[in-house]
Coordinates of C-alpha atoms and ligand atoms in Angstrom, one line a residue:
X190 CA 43.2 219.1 -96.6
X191 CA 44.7 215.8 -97.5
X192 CA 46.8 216.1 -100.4
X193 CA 44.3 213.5 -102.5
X194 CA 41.7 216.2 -101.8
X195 CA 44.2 219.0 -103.3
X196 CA 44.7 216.9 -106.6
X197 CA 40.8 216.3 -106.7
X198 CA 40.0 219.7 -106.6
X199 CA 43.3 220.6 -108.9
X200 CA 41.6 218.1 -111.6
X201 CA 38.2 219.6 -111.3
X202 CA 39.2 223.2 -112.0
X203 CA 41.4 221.8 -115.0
X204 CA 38.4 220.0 -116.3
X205 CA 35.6 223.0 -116.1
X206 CA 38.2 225.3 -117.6
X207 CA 37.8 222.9 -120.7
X208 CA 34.1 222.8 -120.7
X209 CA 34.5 226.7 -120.1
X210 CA 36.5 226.9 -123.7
X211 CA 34.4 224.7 -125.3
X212 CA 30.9 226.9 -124.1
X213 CA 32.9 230.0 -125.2
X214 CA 33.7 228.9 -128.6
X215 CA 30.3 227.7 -129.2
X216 CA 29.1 231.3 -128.8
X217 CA 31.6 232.9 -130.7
X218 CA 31.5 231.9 -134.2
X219 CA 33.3 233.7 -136.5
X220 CA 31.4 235.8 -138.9
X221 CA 31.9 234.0 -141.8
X222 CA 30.5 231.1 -140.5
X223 CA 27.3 232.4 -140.3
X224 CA 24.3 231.1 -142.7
X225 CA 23.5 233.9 -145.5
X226 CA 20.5 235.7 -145.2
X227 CA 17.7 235.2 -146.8
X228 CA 14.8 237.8 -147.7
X229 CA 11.5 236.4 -147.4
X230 CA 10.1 239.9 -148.2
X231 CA 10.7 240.4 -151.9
X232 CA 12.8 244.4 -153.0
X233 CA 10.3 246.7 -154.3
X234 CA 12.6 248.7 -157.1
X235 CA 10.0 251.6 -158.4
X236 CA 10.0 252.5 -161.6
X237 CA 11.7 255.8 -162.3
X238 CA 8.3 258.3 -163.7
X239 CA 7.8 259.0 -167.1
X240 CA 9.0 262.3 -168.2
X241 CA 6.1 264.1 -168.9
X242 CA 6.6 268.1 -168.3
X243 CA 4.1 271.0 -169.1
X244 CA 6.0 273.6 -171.3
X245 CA 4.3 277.0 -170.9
X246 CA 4.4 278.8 -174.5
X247 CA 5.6 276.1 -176.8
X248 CA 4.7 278.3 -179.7
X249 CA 6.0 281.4 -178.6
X250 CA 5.5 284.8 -180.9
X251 CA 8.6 286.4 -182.9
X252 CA 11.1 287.1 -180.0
X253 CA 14.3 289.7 -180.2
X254 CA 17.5 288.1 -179.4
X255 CA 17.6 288.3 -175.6
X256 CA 13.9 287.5 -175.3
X257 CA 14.9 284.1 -177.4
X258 CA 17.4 283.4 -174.4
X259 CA 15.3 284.2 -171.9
X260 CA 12.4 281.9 -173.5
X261 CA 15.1 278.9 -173.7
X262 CA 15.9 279.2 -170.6
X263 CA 12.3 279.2 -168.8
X264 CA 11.7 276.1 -170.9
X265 CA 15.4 274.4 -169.6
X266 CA 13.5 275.1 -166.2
X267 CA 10.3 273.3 -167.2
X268 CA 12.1 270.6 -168.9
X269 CA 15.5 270.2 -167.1
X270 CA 15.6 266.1 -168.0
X271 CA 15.8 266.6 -171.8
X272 CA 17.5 270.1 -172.3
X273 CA 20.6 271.9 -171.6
X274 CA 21.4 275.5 -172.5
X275 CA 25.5 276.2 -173.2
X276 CA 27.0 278.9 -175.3
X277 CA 29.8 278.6 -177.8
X278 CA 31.2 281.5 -178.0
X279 CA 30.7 285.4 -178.2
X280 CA 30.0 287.3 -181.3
X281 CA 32.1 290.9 -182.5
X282 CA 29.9 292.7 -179.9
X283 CA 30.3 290.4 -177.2
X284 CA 27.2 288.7 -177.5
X285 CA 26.3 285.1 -176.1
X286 CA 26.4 282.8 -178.8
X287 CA 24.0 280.3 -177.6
X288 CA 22.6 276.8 -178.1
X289 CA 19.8 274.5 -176.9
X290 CA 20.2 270.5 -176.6
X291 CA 17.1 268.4 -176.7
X292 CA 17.8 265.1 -175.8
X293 CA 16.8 262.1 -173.4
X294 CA 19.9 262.1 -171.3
X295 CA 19.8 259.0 -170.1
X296 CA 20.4 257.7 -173.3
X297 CA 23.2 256.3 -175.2
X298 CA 24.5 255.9 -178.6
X299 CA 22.5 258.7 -180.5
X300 CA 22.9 260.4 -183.8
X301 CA 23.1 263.7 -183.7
X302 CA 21.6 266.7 -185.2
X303 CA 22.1 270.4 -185.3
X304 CA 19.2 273.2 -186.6
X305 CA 20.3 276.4 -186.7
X306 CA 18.8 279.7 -187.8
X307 CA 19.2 283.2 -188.5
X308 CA 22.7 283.2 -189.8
X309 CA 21.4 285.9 -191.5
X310 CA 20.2 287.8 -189.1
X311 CA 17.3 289.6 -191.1
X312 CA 15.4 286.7 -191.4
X313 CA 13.6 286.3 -188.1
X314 CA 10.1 283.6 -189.7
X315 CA 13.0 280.9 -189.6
X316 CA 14.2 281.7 -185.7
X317 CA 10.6 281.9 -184.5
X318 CA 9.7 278.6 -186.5
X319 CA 12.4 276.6 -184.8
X320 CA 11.7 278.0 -181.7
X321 CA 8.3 276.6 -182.1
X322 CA 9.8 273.2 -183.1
X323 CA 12.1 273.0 -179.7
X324 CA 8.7 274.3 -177.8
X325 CA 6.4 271.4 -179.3
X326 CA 8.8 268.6 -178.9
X327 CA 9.5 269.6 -175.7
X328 CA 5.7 269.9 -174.8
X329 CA 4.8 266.4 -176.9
X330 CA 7.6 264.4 -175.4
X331 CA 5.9 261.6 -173.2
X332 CA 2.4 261.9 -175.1
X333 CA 3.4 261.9 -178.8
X334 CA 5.3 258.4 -179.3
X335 CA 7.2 259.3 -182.0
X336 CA 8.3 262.7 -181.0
X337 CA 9.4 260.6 -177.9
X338 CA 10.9 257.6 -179.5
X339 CA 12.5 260.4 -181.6
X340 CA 14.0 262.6 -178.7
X341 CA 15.3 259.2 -177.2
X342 CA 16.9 258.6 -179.8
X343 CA 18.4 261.9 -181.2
X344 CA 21.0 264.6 -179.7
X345 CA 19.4 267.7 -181.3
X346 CA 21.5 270.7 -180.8
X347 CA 19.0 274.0 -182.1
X348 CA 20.5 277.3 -182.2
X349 CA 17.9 279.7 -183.0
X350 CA 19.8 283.1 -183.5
X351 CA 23.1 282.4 -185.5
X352 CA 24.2 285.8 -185.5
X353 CA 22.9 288.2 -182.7
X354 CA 24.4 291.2 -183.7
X355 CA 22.7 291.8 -187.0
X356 CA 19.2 289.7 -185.3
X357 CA 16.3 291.0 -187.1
X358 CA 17.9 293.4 -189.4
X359 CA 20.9 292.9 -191.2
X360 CA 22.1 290.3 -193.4
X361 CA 26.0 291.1 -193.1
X362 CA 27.7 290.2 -190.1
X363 CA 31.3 292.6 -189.7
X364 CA 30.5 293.7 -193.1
X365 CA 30.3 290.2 -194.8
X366 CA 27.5 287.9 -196.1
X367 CA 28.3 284.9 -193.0
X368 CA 27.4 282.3 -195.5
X369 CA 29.8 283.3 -198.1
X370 CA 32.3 283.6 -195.7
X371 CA 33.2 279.5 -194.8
X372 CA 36.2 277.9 -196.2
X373 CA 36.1 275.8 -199.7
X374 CA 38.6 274.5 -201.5
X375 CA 39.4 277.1 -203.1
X376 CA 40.1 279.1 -199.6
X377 CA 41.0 276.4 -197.1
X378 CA 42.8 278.6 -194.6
X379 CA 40.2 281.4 -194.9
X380 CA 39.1 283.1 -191.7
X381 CA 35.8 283.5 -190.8
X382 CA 34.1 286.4 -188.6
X383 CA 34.1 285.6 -185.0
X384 CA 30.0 284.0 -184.9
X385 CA 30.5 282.2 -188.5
X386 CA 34.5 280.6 -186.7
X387 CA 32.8 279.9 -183.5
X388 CA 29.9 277.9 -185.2
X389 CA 32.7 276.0 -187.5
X390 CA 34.3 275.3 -184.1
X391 CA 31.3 273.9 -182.3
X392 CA 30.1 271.6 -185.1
X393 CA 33.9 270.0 -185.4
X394 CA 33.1 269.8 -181.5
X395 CA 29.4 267.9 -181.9
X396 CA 29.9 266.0 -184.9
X397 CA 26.6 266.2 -186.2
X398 CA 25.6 263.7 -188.6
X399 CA 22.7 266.2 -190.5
X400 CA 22.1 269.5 -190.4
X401 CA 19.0 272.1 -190.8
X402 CA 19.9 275.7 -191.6
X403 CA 17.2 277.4 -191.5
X404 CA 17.1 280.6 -193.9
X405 CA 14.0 283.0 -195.3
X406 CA 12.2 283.5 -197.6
X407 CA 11.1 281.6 -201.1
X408 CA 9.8 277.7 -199.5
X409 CA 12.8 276.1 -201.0
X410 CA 14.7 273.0 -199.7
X411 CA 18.7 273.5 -200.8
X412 CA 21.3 270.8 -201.3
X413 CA 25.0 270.4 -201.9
X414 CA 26.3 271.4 -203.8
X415 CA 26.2 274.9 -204.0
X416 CA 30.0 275.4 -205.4
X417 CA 29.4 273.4 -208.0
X418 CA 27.3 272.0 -211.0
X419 CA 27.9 268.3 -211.0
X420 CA 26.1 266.7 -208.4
X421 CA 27.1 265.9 -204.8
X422 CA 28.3 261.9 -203.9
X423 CA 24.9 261.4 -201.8
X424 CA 22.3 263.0 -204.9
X425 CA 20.3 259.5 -204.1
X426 CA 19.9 260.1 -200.8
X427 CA 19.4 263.8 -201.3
X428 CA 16.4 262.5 -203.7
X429 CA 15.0 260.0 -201.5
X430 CA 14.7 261.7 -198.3
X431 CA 15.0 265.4 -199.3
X432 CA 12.0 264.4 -201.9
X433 CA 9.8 263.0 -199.3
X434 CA 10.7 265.7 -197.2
X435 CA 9.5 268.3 -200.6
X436 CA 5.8 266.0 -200.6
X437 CA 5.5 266.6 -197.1
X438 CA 6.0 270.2 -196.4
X439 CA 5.3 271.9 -200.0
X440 CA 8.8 273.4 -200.5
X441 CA 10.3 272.7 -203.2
X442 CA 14.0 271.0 -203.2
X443 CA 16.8 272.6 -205.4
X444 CA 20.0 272.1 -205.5
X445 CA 22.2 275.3 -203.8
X446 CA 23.9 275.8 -207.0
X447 CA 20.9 276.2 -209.1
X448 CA 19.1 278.6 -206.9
X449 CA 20.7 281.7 -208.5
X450 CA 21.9 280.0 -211.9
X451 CA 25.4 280.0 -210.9
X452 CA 27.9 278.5 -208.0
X453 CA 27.9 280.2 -204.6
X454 CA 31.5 279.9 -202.9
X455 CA 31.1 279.5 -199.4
X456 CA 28.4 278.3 -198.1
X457 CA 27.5 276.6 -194.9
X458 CA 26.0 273.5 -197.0
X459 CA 28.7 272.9 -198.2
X460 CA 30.7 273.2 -195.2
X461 CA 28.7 270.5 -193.4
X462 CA 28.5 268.6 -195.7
X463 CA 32.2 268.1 -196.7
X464 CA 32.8 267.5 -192.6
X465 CA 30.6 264.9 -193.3
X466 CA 26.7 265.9 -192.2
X467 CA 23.9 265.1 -194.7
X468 CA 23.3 269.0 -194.7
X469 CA 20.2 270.9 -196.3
X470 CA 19.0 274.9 -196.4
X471 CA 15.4 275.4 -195.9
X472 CA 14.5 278.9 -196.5
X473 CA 11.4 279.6 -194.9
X474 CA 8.0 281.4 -195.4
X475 CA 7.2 284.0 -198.1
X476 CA 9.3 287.5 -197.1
X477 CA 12.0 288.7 -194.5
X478 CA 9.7 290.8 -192.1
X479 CA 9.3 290.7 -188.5
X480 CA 6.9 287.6 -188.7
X481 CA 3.3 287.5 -187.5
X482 CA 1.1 285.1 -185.5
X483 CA -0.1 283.5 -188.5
X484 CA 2.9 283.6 -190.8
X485 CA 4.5 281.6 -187.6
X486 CA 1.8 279.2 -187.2
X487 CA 1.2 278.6 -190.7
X488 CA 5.2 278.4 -191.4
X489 CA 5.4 275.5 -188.5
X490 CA 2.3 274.0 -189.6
X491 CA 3.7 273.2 -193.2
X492 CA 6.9 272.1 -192.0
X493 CA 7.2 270.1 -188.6
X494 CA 6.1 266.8 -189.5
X495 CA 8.5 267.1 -192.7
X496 CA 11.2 268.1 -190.3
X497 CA 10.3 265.1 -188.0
X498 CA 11.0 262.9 -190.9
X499 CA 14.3 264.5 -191.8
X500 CA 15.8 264.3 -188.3
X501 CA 15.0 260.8 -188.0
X502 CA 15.7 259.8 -191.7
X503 CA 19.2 262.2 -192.3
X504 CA 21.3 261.2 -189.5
X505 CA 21.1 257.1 -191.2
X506 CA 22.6 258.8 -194.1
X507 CA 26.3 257.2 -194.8
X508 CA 28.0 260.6 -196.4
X509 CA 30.7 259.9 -199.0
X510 CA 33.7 261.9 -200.1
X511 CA 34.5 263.6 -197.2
X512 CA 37.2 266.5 -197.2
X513 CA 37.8 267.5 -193.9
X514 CA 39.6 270.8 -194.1
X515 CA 42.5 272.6 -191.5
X516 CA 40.6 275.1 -190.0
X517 CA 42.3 278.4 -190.2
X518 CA 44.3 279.6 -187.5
Ligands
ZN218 ZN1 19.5 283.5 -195.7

């Protein structure tokens, strides 16, 4: 080969290696390079069901302390969206002290409202009324709107048997009357039995703006004070709501102080109230039996609506002249 041939051939190896680079770029772009994609087909997001659940017994029949637990618990199962079941303690005998939460979950922002019963224990029409509260709203929610708009709206914490160990029968609890037995000013540091301390203790925990204790018998609606005569900071608001609530339900609204003629020193509405919840008592029903079908039904027919009304009305309530005492140690 003549050595013009060599560098002819020399040059043409040279010059397809260049078109080679330039073909092998081409067909390597780098990633970012690329166009962004485009969806012609348009995201379906579904919508998330409406809660809608079927509650077996909403209206359930005067249940014994672990029965109540057992009941709350089979309706957690059937409603597990908009209830939780915790416990907050243990009483003297070492029982569960227990609470149910109805609320939507996936909701922010809500005022929140406790309804207790049966801190005397011997007064069983108020337990099974409230557990015929947390069974309706539970079945209603998704068909009645405003027991919906209601639940989406409020953290409801219901506690049904206050004090266990004297649940149906006693009044005392560890030889006291519970509610005479919360600090006042009088007795800041006192010490509460063990289911009266734990409840003190969960409430500071919750922060609930209102509260429902709910008490038997006489159809009465109590408000602070009840350690004293003058009236309480909020008596307009007390009148206004606690009024509407009296029209609505038939019981009649007192003062706490007035219901025996003379001051009662350490009461729970009181308590609440001065931690700053728009608090009431409603004593329940006409007598402190084991409650029947009827008295049940016709106890929770009177009431719910008015109770309705007083956990969407109370929680708005801006409570003045709070005291927030040191709890004892
Ligand atoms: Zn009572």
């Amino acid at each position: 080969m003549s050595r013009t041939n060599i560098l002819i051939v020399i040059n043409l190896l040279i010059f397809n290696l260049g078109l080679f680079g330039v073909a092998y770029k081409k067909s390597h772009v780098r990633v970012e390079q690329l166009p962004p994609i485009v969806h012609t087909e348009p995201i379906i997001i579904k919508p998330e069901e409406p809660i809608n659940y079927t509650i077996s017994n909403p209206k359930p029949d005067y249940l014994n302390n672990e029965s109540t637990f057992e009941q709350l618990v089979k309706w957690n199962k059937e409603a597990p969206k908009i209830t939780e079941i915790g416990t907050y303690g243990k009483s003297s005998r070492g029982k569960d002290l227990y609470y149910m939460r109805v609320t939507n979950f996936k909701k922010e922002n809500k005022k929140v409202v406790m309804i207790t019963a049966c801190i005397h224990g011997n007064e069983p029409l108020a337990s099974s009324t409230v557990m015929s509260y947390i069974g309706t709203i539970l079945d209603q929610y998704g068909d009645d709107q405003q027991i919906t708009s209601l639940i989406d709206s409020r953290d409801i914490y219901f506690i049904p048997v206050v004090s266990p160990d004297s649940y149906p029968n006693s009044r005392q609890v560890d030889g006291v009357d519970p509610n005479r037995d919360f600090p006042t000013d009088r007795s800041p540091d006192k010490k509460s039995v063990p289911p009266v301390r734990a409840l003190q203790e969960f409430f500071l925990k919750i922060k609930p703006d209102a509260v429902i204790s709910g008490h038997t018998s006489g159809r009465l609606l109590l408000t602070p004070w009840g350690d004293r005569t003058e009236l309480c900071p909020n008596e307009s608001d007390y009148k206004r709501i606690i009024g509407e609530m009296s029209d609505m339900c038939g019981y009649r609204r007192m003062r706490a102080c007035q219901i025996y003629g003379t001051p009662i020193y350490g009461g729970e509405v009181d308590w609440y109230y001065r931690h700053g919840a728009f608090s009431i008592v409603m004593e329940f029903g006409p007598h402190q039996n084991i409650p029947s079908r009827n008295d049940i039904d016709k106890e929770f027919n009177m009431t719910f609506k008015s109770v309705l009304f007083f956990v969407k009305e109370a929680p708005e309530v801006q409570v003045q002249n709070k005291s927030i005492w040191r709890m004892a140690s």
